[in-house]
Coordinates of C-alpha atoms and ligand atoms in Angstrom, one line a residue:
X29 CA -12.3 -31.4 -13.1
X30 CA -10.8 -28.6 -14.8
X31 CA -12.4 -25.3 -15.3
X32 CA -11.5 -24.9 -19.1
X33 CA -10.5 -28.2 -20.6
X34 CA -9.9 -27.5 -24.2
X35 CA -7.2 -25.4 -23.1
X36 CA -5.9 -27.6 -20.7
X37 CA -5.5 -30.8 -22.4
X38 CA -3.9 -29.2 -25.6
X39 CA -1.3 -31.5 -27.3
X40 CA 2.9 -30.4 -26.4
X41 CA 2.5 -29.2 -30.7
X42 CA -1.1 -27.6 -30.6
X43 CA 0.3 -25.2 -27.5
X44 CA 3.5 -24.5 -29.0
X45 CA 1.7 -23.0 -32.5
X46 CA -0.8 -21.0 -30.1
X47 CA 2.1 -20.0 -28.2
X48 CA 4.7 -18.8 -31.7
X49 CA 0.7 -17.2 -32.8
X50 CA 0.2 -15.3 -30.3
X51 CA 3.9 -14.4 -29.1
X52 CA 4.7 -12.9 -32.7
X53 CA 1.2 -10.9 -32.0
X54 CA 2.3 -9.8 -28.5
X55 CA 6.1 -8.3 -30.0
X56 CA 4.5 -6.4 -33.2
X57 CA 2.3 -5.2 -30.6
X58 CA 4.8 -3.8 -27.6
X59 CA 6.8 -2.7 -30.6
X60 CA 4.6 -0.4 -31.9
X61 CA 3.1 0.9 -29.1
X62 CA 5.7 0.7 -25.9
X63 CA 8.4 2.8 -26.8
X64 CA 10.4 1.3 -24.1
X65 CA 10.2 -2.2 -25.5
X66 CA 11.0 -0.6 -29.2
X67 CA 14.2 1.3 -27.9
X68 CA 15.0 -2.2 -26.1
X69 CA 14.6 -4.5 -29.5
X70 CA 16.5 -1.7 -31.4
X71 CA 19.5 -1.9 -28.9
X72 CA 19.0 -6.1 -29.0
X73 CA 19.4 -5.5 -32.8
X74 CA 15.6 -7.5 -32.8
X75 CA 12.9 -7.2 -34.8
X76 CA 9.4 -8.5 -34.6
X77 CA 9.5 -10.4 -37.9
X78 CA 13.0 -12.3 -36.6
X79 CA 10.6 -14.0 -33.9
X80 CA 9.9 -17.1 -36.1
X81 CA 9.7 -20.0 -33.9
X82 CA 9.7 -20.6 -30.4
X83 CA 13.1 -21.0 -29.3
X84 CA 13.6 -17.2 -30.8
X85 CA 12.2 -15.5 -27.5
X86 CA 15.5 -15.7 -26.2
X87 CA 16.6 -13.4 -28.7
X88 CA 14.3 -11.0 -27.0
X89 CA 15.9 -8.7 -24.0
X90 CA 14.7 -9.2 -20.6
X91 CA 12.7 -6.8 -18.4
X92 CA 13.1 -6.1 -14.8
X93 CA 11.5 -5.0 -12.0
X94 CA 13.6 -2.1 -12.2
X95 CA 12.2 -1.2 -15.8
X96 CA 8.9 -1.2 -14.1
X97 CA 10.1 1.2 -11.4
X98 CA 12.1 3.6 -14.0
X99 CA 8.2 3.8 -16.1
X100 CA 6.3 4.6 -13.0
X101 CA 3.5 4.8 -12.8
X102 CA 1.9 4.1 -16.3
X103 CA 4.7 3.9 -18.9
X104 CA 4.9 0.3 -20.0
X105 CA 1.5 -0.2 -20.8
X106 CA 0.3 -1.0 -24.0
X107 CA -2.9 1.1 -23.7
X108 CA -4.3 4.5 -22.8
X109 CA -5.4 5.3 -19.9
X110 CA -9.0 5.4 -20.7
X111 CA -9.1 1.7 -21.5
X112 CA -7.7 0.7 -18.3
X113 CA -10.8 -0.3 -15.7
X114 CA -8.6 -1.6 -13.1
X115 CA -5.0 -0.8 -11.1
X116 CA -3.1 -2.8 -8.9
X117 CA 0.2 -2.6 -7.3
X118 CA 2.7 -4.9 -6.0
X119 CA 3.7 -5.3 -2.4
X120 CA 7.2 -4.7 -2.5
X121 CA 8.6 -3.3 0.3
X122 CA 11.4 -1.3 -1.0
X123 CA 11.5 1.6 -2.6
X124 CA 8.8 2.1 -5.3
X125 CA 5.8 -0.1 -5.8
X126 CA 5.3 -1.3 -9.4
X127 CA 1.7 -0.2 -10.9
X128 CA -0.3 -3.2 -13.0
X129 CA -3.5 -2.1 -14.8
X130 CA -6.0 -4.1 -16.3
X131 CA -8.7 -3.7 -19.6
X132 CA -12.2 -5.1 -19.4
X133 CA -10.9 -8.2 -21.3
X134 CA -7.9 -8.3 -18.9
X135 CA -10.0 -9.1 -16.1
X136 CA -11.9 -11.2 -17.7
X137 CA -9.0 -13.3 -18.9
X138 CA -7.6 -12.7 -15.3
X139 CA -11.1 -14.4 -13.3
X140 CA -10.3 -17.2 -16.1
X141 CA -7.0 -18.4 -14.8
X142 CA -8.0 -18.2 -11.2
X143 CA -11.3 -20.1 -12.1
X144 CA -9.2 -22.9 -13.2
X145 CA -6.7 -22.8 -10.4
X146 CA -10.1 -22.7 -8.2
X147 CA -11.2 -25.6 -9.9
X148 CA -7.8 -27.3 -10.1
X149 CA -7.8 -27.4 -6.3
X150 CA -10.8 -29.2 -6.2
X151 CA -13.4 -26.1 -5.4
X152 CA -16.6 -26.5 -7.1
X153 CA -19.7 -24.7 -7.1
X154 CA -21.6 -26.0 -4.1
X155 CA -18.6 -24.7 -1.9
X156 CA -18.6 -21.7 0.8
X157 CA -15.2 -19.9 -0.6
X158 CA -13.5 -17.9 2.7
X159 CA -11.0 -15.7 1.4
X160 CA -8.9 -14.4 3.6
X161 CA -6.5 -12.3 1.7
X162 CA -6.1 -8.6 1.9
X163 CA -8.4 -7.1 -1.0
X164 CA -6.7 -3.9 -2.3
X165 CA -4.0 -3.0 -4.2
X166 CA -2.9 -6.5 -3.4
X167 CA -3.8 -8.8 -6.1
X168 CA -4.7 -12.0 -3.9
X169 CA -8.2 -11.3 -2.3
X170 CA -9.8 -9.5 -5.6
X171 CA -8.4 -11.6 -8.3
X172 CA -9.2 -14.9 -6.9
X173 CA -12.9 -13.5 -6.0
X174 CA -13.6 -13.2 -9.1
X175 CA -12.8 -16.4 -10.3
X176 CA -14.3 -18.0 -7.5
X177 CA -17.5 -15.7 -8.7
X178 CA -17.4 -16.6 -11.6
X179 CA -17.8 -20.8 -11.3
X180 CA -20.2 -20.3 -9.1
X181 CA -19.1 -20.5 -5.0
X182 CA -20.4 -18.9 -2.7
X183 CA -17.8 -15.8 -1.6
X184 CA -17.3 -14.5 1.7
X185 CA -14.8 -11.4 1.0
X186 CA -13.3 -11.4 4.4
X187 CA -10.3 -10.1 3.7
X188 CA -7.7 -10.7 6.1
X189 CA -7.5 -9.8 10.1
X190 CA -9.1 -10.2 12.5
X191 CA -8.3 -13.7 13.3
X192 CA -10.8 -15.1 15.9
X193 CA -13.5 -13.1 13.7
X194 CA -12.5 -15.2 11.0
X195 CA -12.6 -18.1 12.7
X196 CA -16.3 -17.4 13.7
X197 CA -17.3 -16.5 10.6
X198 CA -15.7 -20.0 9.1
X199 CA -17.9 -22.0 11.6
X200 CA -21.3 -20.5 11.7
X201 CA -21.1 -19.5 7.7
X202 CA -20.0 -23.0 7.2
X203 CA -16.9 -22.3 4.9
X204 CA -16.2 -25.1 3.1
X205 CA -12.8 -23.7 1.0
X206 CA -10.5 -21.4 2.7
X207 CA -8.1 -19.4 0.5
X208 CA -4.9 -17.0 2.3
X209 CA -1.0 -17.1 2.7
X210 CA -0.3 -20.6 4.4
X211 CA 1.5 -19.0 7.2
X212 CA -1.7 -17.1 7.8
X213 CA -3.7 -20.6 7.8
X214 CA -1.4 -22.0 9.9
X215 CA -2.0 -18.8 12.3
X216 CA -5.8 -19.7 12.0
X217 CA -5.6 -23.1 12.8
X218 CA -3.6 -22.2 15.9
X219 CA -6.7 -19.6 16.8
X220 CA -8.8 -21.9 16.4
X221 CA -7.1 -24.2 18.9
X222 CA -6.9 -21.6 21.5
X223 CA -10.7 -20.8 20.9
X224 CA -11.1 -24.6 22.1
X225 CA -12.3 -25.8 18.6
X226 CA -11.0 -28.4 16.5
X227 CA -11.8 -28.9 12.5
X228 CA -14.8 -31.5 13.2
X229 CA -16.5 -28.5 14.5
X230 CA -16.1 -26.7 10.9
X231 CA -16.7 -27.8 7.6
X232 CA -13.4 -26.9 5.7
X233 CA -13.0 -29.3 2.9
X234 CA -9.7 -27.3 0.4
X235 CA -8.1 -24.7 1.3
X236 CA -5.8 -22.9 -1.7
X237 CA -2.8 -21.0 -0.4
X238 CA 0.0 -19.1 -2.6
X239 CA 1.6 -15.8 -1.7
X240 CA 4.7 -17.3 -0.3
X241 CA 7.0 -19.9 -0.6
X242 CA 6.1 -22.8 1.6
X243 CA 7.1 -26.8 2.2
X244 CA 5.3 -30.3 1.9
X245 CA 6.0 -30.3 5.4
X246 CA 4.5 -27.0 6.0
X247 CA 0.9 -28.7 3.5
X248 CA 0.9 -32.0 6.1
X249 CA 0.7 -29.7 9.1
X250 CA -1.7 -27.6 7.8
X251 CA -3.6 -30.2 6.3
X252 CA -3.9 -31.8 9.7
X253 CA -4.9 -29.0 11.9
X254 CA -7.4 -27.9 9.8
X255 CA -8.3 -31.2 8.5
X256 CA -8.4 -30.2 4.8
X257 CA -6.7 -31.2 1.5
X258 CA -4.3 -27.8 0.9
X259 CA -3.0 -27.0 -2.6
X260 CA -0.3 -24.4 -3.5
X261 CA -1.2 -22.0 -6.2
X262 CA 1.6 -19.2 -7.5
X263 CA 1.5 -15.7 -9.4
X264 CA 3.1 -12.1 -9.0
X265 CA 0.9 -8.5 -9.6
X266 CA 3.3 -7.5 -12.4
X267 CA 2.3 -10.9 -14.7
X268 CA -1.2 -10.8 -13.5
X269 CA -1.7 -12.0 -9.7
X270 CA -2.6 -15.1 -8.5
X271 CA -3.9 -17.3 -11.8
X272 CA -0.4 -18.0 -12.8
X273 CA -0.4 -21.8 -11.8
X274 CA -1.3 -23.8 -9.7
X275 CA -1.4 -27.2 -8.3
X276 CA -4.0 -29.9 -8.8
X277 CA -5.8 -31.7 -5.9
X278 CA -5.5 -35.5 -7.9
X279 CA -1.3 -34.8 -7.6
X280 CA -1.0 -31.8 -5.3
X281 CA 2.6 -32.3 -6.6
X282 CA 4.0 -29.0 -9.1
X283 CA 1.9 -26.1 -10.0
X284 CA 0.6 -26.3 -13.8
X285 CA 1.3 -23.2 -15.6
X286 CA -1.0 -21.9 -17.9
X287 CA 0.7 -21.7 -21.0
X288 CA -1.7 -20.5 -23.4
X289 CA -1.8 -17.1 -21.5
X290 CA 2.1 -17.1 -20.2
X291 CA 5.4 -18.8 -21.6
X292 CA 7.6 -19.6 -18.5
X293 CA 11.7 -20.1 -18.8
X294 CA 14.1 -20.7 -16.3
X295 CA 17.4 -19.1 -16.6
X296 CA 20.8 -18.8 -14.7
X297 CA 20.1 -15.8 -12.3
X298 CA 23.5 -14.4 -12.9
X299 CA 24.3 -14.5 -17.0
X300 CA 20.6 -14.7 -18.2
X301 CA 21.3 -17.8 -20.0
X302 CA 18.3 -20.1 -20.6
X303 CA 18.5 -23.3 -18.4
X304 CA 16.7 -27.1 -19.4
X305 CA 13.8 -28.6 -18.2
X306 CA 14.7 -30.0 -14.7
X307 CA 17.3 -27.2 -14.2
X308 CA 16.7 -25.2 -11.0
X309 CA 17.4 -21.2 -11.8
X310 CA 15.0 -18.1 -12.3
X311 CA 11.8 -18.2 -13.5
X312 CA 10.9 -16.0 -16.3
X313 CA 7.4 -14.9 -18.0
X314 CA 6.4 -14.0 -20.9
X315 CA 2.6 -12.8 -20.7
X316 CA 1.1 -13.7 -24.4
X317 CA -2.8 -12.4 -24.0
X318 CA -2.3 -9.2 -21.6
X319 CA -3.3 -6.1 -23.2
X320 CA -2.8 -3.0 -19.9
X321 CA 0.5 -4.2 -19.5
X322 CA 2.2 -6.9 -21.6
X323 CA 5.5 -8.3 -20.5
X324 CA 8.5 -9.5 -22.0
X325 CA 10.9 -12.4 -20.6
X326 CA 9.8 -10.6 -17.3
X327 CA 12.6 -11.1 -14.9
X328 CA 10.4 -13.0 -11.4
X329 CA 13.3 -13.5 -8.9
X330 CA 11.5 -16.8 -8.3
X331 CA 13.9 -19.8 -7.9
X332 CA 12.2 -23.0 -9.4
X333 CA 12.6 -25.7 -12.2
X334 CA 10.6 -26.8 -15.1
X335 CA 8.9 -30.5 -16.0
X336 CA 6.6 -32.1 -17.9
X337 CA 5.6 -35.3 -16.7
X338 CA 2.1 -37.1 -17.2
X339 CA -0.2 -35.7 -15.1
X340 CA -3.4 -37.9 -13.1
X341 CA -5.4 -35.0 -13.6
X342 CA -5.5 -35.3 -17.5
X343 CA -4.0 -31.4 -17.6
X344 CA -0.8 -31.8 -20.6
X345 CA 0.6 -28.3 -19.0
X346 CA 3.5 -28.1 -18.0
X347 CA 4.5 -28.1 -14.6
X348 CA 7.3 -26.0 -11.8
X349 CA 8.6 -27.1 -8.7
X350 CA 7.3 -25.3 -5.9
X351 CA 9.2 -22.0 -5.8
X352 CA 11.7 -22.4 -3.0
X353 CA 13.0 -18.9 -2.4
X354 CA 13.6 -15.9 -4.2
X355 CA 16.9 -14.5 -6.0
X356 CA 16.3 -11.3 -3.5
X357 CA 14.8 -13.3 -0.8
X358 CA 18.8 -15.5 -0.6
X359 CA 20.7 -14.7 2.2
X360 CA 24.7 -14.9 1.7
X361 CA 26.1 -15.6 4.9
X362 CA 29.7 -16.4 5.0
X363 CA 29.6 -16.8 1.6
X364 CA 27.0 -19.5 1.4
X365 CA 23.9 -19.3 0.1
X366 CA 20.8 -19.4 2.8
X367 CA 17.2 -19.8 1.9
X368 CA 14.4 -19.1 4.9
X369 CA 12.7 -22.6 3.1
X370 CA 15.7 -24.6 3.7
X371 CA 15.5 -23.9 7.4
X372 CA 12.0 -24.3 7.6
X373 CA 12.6 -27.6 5.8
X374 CA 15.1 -28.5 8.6
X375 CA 13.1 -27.5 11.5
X376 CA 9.5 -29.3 10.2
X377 CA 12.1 -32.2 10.8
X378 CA 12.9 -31.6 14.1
X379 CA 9.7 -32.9 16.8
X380 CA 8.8 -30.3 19.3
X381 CA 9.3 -27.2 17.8
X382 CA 6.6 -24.8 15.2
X383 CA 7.0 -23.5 11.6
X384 CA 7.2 -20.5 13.2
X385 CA 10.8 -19.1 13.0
X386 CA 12.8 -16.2 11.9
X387 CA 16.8 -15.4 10.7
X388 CA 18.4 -13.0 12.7
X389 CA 22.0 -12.2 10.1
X390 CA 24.2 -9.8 12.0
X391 CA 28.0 -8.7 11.4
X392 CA 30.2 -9.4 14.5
X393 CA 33.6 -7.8 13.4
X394 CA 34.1 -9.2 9.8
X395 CA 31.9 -12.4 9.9
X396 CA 28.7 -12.5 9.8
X397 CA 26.7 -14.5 11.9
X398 CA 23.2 -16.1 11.4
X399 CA 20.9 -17.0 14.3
X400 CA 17.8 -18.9 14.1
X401 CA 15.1 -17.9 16.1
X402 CA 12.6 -20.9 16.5
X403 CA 9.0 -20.9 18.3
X404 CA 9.0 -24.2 20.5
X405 CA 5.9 -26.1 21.7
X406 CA 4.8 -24.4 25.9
X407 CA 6.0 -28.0 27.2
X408 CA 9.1 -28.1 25.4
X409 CA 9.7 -23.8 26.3
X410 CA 8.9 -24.8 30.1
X411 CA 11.0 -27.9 30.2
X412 CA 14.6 -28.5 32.2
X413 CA 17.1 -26.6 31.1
X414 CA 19.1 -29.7 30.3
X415 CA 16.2 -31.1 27.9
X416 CA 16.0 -27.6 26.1
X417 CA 19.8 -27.6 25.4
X418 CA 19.4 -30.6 24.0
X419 CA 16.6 -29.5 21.2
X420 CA 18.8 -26.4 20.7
X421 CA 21.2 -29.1 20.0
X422 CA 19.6 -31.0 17.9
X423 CA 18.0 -27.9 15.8
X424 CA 21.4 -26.8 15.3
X425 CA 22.9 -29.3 14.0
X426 CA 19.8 -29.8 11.4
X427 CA 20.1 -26.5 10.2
X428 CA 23.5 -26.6 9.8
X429 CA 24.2 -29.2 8.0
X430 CA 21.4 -28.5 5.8
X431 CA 22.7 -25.0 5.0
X432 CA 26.5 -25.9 5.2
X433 CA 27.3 -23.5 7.7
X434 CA 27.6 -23.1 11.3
X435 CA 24.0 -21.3 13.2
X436 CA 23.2 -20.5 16.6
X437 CA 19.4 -20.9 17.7
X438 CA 17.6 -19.6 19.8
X439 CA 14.3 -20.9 21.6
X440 CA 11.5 -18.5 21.8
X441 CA 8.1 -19.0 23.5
X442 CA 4.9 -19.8 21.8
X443 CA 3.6 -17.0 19.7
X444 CA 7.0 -14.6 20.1
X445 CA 7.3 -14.0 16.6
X446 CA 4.9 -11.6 14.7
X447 CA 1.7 -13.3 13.0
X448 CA 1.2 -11.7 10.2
X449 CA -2.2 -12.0 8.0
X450 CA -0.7 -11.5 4.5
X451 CA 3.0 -12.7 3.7
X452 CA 5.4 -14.2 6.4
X453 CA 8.8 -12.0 7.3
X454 CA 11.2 -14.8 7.3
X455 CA 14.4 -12.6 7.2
X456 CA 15.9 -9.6 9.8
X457 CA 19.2 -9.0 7.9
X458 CA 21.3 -6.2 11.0
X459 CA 24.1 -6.1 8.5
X460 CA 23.8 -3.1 7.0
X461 CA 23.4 -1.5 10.3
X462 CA 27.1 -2.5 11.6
Ligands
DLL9 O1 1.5 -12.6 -4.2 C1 0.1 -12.9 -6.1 C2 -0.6 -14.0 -5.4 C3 -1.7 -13.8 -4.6 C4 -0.3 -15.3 -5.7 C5 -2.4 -14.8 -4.0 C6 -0.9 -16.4 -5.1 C7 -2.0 -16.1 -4.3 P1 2.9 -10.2 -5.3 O2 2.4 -9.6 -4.1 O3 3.3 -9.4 -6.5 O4 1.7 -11.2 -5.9 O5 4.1 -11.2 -4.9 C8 4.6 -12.0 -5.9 O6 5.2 -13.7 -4.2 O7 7.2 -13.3 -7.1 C9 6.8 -14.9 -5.3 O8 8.1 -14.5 -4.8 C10 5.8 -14.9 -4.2 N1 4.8 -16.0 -4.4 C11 3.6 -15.9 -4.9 N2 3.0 -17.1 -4.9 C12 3.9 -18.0 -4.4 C13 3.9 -19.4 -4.1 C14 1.2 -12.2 -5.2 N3 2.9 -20.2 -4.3 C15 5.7 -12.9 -5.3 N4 5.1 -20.0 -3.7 C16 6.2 -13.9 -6.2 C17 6.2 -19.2 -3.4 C18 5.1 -17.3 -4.1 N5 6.2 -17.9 -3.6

């Protein structure tokens, strides 16, 4: 099922002439209205009218978070104030949040996109829709409540907390699609558990989780303690929110991208130089039907790759890996790059111990020193000491020769680390601190 097939199933040639359309639209546009994105093309040397084919984006100069943060709150968009109905903001947690606005015909575009991914995942309109993320200046909980509005489910705005509530509320309510960070499902399913249910007690069918990077590993537990079919589903406030891409039940394999709204490109993090198809690097978007706040090659830190492969679903969009960490999100330790997703990879391999783990990076003289901090099951926590060494063992030598580099771990008990409800804090970095 998809929620707007003649956009969906365009040929590779009809996209790529929407795409040059409305991409030569979207720079006259920025460059008569944005100053900033005129005094960029001036200093590129570009013009709107040199933008004659595709490939000619890369001509066009990047934009950054940063440029976001130097035009706070309201200086890159493309509209007055007036015709904004809508503000969101990101939830960075260092220094200055980015503002996003959107017109009337933003959020209408916006419920759109998350309509398909909705529909993508496999929810329909006969289906109770639980979502469980925060609704604020967050983009998760309102953007994909509209969408899920708008084909039809029945909402439950729950927003997130409150865990055994939510739990409750799935059962007697009779949720059928549950929708939140997949760390926080995974926290829910645990609840559950300790409430003495089990999923034959509920009726979850789906659930549609984004937010954060997460592993196959992480979808088959999840999918097994809650007994549902779980798809991922990707976006970022400053290019819209969630409705970016997502991933479709038939394959649950690569999240579509919607490329009539966004053109995506991968680039070398480090010299901005645009990568192939099947290169892994930075993801960058192009927004091509935003009118608050258009963006230009934005910059997403996101580390993924691009494909196109036929699809069982019948969608001809093209597709990106699973994002497995974040340019900002990559630890170097020793020298070596680290990413919290190759460790959870590791430890989803290793029997006896949870998803549930954190990096601890710390400077001991000159070297630094990483230490993994892993939630193990109350049998394996309680067990003889000469059985846990061995798991701390094993874990160890996982991890490190996945990441190439020497770790210590460290057991913790059951439900140590912090739950959180929205995204999961993978990373304590004590460097700077030394
Ligand atoms: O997290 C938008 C969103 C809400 C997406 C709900 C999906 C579902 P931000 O708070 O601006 O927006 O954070 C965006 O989160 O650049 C990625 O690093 C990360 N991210 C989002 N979705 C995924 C995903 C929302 N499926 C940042 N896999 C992005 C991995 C993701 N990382």
């Amino acid at each position: 099922m998809m929620w707007e097939p003649e956009w969906e199933t365009l040929s590779q040639d009809e996209m790529e002439t929407l795409q040059l359309f409305r991409l030569k639209k979207l720079v006259r546009r920025v460059y008569e209205r944005v100053p900033f994105y005129r005094e960029k093309m001036e200093e590129a040397g570009v013009k709107p009218e040199d933008i004659r084919k595709l490939e000619d984006i890369s001509l066009l100069p990047f934009t950054t978070k940063d440029d976001l943060r130097d035009n706070y709150p309201y200086g890159l968009f493309a509209v007055p104030l007036s015709e904004v109905v809508r503000i969101h903001s990101s939830s960075g947690t260092t220094g200055k949040p980015t503002v996003v606005g959107y017109t009337r015909k933003d959020l209408e575009t916006w419920a759109n996109l998350t309509a398909r991914v909705l529909t993508a995942g496999g929810v329909r309109r006969e289906d109770v829709v639980q979502i469980s993320f925060g609704y604020g200046l967050f983009t998760g909980g309102f953007g994909l409540h509209y969408g899920a509005e708008k084909l039809g489910a029945t909402v439950i705005p729950i927003s997130s907390g409150n865990t055994t509530r939510q739990v409750m509320i799935m059962k007697d309510y009779g949720t059928t699609v549950l929708i939140c960070t997949p760390s926080y499902a995974l926290y829910l399913a645990e609840t559950l558990e300790e409430m003495g249910l089990d999923p034959e007690d509920l009726k979850l069918r789906v659930g549609l989780f984004g937010a954060e990077p997460w592993t196959d590993r992480m979808r088959r537990e999840i999918e097994e303690r809650l007994g549902i079919d779980a798809t991922d589903n990707y976006g970022l406030s400053e290019v819209i929110g969630p409705g970016v891409s997502g991933e479709c039940l038939e394959a649950k394999s690569g999240l579509h991208i919607f490329e009539d709204h966004f053109i995506p490109e991968v680039v070398d993090p480090s010299t901005g130089n645009p990568l192939s198809l099947g290169e892994k690097g930075e993801l960058v978007i192009t927004t091509l039907t935003k009118e608050a706040l258009p963006l230009i090659r934005y910059r997403t830190r996101d580390i993924t790759y691009l494909y196109r492969e036929p699809c069982p679903c019948g969608r001809t969009l093209i597709k990106m890996a699973k994002p497995s960490g974040r340019t900002d999100d990559m630890l170097i330790v020793r020298g070596v790059n680290v990413f919290p997703s190759q460790v959870e990879e590791a430890l989803l391999e290793v029997k006896g111990t949870s998803p549930h783990f954190q990096l601890v990076v710390d400077r001991r003289g000159y070297l630094d020193e990483l230490e993994v901090w892993v939630e193990v099951s109350e049998e394996m926590f309680f067990d003889s000491m000469k059985k846990q060494r061995e798991l701390v063992e094993r874990i160890r030598e996982k991890i490190s020769s996945v990441l190439g580099i020497n770790v210590k771990v460290k057991l913790v008990e059951p439900g140590t680390l912090g739950r959180t409800e929205g995204k999961a804090k993978r990373v304590v970095d004590r460097r700077e601190l030394s």
